[in-house]
PDB file of C-alpha atoms and ligand atoms in Angstrom:
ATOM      1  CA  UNK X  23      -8.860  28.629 -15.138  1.00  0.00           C
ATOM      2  CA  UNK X  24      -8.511  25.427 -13.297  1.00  0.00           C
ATOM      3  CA  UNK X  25     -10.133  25.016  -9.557  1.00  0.00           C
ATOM      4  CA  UNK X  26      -8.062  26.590  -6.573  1.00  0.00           C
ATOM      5  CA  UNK X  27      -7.988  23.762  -3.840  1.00  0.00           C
ATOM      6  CA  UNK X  28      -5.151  25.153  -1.908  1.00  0.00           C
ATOM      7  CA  UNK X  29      -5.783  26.389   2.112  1.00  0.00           C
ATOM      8  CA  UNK X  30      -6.580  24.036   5.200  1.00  0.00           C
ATOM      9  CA  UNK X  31     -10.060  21.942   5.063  1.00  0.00           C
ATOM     10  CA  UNK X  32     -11.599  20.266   7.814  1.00  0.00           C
ATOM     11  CA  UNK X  33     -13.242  16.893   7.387  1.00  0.00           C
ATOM     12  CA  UNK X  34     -16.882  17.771   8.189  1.00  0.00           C
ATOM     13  CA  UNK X  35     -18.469  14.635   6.995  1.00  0.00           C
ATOM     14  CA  UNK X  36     -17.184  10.800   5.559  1.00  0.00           C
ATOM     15  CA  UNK X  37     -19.236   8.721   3.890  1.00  0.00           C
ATOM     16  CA  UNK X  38     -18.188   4.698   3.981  1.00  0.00           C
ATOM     17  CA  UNK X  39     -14.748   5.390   5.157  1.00  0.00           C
ATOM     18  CA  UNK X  40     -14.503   2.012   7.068  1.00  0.00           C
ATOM     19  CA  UNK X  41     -15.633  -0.074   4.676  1.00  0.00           C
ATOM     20  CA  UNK X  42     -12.640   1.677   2.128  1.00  0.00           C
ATOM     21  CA  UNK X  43     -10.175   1.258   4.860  1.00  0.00           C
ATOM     22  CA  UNK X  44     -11.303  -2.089   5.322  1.00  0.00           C
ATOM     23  CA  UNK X  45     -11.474  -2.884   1.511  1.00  0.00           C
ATOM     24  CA  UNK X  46      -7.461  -1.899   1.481  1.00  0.00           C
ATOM     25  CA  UNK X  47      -7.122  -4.653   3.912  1.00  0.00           C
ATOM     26  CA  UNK X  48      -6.546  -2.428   6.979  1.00  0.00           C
ATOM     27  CA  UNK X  49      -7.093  -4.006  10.811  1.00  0.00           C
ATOM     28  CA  UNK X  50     -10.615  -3.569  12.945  1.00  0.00           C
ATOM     29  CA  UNK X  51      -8.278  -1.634  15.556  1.00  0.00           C
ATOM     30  CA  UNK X  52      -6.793   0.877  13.301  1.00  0.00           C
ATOM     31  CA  UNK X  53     -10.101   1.448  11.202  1.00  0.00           C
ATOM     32  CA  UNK X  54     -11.695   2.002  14.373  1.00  0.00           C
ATOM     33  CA  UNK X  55      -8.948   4.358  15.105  1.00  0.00           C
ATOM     34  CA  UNK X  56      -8.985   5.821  11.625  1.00  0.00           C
ATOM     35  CA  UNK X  57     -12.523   6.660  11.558  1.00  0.00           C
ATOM     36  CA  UNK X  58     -12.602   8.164  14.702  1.00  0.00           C
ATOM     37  CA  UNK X  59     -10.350  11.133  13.527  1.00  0.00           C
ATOM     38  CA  UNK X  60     -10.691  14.659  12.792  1.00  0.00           C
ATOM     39  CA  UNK X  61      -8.605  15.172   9.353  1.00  0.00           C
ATOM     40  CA  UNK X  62      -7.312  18.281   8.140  1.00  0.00           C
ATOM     41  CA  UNK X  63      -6.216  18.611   4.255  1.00  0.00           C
ATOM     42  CA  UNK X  64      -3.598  20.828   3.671  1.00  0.00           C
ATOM     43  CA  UNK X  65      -3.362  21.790   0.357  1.00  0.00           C
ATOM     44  CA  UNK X  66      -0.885  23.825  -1.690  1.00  0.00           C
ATOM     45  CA  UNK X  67      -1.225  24.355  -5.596  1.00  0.00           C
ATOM     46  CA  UNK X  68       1.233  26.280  -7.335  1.00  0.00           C
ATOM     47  CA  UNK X  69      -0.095  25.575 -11.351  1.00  0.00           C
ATOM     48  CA  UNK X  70       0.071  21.940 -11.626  1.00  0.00           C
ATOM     49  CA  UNK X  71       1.780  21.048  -9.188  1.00  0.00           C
ATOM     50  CA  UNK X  72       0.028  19.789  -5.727  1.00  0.00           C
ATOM     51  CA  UNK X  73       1.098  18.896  -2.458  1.00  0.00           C
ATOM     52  CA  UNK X  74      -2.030  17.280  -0.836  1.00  0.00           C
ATOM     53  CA  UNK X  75      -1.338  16.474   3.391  1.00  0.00           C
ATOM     54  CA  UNK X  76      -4.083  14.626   5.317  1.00  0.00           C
ATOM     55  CA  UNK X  77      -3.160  15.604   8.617  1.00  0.00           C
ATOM     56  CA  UNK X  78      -4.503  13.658  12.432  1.00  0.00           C
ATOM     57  CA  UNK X  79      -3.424  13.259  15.490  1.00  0.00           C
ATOM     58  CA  UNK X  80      -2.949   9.853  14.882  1.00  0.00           C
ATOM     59  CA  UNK X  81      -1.226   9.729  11.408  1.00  0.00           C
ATOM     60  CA  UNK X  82      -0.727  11.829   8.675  1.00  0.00           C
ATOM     61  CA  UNK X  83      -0.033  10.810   4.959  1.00  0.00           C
ATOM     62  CA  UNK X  84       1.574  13.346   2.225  1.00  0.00           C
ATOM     63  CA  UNK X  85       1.206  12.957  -1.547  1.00  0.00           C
ATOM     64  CA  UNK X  86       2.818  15.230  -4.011  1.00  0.00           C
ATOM     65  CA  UNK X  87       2.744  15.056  -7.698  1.00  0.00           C
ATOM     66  CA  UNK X  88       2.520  17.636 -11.037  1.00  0.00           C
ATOM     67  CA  UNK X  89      -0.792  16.574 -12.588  1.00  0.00           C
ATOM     68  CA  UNK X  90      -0.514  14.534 -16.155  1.00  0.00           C
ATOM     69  CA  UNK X  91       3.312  13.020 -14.819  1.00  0.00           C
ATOM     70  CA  UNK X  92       3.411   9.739 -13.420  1.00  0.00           C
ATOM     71  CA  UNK X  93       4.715   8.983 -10.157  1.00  0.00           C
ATOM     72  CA  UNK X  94       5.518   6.469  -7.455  1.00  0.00           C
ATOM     73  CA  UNK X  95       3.036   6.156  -4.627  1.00  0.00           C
ATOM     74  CA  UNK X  96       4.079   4.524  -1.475  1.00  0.00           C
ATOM     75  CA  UNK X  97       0.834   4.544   0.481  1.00  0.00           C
ATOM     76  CA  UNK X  98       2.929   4.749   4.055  1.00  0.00           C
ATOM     77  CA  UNK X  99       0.743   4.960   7.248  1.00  0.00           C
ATOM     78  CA  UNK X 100      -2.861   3.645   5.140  1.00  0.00           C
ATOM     79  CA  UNK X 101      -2.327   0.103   3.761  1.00  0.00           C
ATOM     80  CA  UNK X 102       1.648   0.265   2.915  1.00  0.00           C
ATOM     81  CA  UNK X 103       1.334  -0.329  -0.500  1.00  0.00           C
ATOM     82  CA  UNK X 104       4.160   0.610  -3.417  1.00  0.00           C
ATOM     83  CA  UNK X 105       2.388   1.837  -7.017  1.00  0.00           C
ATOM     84  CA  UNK X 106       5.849   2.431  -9.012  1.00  0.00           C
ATOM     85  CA  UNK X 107       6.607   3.993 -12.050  1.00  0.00           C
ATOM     86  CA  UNK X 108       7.799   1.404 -14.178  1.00  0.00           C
ATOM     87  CA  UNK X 109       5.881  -1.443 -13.387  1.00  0.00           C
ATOM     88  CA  UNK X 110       2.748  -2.261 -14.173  1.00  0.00           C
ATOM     89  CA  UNK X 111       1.412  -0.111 -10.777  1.00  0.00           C
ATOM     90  CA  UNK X 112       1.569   3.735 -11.040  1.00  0.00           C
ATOM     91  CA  UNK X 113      -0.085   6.866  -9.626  1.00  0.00           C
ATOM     92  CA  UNK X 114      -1.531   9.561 -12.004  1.00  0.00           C
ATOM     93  CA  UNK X 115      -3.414  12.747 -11.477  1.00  0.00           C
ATOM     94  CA  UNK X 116      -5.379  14.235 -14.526  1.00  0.00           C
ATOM     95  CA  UNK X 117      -7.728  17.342 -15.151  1.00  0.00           C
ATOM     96  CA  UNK X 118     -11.420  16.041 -15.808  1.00  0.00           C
ATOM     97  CA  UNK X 119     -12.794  19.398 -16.440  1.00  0.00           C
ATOM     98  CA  UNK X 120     -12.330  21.274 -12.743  1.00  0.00           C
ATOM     99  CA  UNK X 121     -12.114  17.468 -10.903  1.00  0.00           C
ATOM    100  CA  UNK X 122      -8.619  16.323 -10.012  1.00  0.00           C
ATOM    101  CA  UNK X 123      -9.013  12.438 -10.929  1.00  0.00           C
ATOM    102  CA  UNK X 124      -6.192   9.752  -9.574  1.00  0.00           C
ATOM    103  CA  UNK X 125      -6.006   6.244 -10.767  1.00  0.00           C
ATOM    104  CA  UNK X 126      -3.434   4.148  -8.884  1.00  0.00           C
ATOM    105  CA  UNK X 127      -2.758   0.974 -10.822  1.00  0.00           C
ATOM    106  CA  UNK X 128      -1.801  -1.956  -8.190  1.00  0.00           C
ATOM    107  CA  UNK X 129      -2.334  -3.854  -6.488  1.00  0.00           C
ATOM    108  CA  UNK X 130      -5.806  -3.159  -5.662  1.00  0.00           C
ATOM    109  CA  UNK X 131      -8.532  -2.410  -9.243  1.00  0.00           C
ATOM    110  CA  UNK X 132     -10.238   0.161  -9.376  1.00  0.00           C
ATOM    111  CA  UNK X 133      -8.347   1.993  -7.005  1.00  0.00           C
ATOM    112  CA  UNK X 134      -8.172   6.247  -6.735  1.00  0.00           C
ATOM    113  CA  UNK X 135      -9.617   9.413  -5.975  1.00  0.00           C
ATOM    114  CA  UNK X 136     -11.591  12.597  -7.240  1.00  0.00           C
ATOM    115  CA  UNK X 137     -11.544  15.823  -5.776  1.00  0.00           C
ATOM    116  CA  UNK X 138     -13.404  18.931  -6.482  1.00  0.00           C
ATOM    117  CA  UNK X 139     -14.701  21.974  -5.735  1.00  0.00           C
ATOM    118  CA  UNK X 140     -18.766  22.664  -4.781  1.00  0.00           C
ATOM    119  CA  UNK X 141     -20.998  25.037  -2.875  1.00  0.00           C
ATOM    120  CA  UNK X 142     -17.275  26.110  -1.267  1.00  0.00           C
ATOM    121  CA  UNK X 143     -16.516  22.590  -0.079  1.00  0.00           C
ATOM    122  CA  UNK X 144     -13.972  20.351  -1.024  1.00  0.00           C
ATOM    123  CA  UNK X 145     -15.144  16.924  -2.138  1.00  0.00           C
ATOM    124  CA  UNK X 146     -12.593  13.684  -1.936  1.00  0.00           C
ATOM    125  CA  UNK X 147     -14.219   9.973  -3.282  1.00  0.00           C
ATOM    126  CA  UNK X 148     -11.689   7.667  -2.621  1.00  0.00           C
ATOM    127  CA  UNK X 149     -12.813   4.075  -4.557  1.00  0.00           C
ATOM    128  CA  UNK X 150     -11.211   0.567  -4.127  1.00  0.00           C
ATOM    129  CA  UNK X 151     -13.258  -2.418  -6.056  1.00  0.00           C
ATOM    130  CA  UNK X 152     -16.537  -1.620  -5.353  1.00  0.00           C
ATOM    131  CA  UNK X 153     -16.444   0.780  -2.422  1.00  0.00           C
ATOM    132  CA  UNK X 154     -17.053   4.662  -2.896  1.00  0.00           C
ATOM    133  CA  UNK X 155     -15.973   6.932  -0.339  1.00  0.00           C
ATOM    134  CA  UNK X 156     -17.304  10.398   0.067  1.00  0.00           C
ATOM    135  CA  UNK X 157     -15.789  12.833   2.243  1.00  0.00           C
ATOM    136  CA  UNK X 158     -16.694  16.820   2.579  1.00  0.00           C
ATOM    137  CA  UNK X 159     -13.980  19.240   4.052  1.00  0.00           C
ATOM    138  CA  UNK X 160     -15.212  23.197   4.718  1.00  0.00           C
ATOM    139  CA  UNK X 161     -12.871  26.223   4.731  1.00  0.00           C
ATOM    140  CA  UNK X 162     -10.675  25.908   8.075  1.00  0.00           C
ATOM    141  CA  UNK X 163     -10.898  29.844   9.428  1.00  0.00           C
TER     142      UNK X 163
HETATM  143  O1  VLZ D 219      -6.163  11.126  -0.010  1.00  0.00           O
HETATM  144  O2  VLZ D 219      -5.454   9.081  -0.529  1.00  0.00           O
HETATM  145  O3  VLZ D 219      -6.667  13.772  -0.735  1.00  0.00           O
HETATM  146  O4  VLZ D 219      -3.396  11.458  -0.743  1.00  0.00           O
HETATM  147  C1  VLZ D 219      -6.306   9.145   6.360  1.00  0.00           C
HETATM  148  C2  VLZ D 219      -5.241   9.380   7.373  1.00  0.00           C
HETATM  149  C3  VLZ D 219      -5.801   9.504   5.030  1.00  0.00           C
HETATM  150  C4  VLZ D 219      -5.743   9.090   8.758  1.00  0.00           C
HETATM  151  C5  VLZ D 219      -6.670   9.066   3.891  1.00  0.00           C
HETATM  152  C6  VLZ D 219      -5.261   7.826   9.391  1.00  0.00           C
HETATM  153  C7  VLZ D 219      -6.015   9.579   2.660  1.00  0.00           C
HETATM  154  C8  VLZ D 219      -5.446   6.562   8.585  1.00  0.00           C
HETATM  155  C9  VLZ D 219      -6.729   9.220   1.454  1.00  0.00           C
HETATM  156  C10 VLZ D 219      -5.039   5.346   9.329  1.00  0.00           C
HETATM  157  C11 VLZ D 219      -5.237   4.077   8.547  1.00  0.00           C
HETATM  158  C12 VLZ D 219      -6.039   9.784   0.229  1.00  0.00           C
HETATM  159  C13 VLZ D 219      -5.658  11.668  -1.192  1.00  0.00           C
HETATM  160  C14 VLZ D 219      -6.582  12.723  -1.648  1.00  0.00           C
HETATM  161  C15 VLZ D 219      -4.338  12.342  -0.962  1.00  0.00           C
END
């Protein structure tokens, strides 16, 4: 039975979020911006398939993808970036036990995500070269 991430989280805390944003080349002003936000993840899960939507008042960015299928990812809003099936740069989600694990070949090594389930929180590390970022989310209402 694989982890149920789906419902509204709140960002409670982020852990080296500037220096990711600023490792994907993003601008002092909008990391300043950026880091300054409340997020909301709104998740829905419906087997494999996933619809993940980081939600601010400032921008919001909206992945969806069937885990073990390959897909585009144009990373609109964060550093504009286009990982694309076919080339050398693609997105892919895989099961690592209950962790939801991303690698995004581009542009950028090392670059992608874990999420997972613990004490009733939702953990995201989002990694670019050699920058790990750690974000909690709790249980919105
Ligand atoms: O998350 O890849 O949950 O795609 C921050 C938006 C979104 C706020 C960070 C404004 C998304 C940013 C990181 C302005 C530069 C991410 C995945 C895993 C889903």
């Amino acid at each position: 039975m694989p982890a149920d991430f789906s419902g509204k989280w709140i960002l409670e805390t982020s852990d080296k979020f500037e220096e990711y944003l600023k490792v994907l080349n993003i601008d002092f002003a909008t990391r300043k911006i950026a880091i300054s936000l409340s997020q909301t993840k709104v998740v829905t899960q419906d087997g494999d398939k996933f619809e993940f939507k980081t939600l601010s008042t400032f921008r919001n960015y909206e992945l969806a993808f069937t885990v073990g299928v390959e897909f585009d990812e144009y990373t609109k809003g964060l550093d504009n970036r286009n990982i694309k099936v076919g080339t050398p740069h693609v997105s892919l989600v895989t099961w690592e036990g209950d962790k939801l694990v991303c690698t995004q070949k581009g542009e950028k090594a090392n670059r992608g995500w874990k999420h997972w389930i613990e004490d009733e929180k939702l953990y995201l590390e989002l990694t670019c070269e050699d920058i790990v970022c750690i974000q909690v989310f709790k249980r919105k209402e």
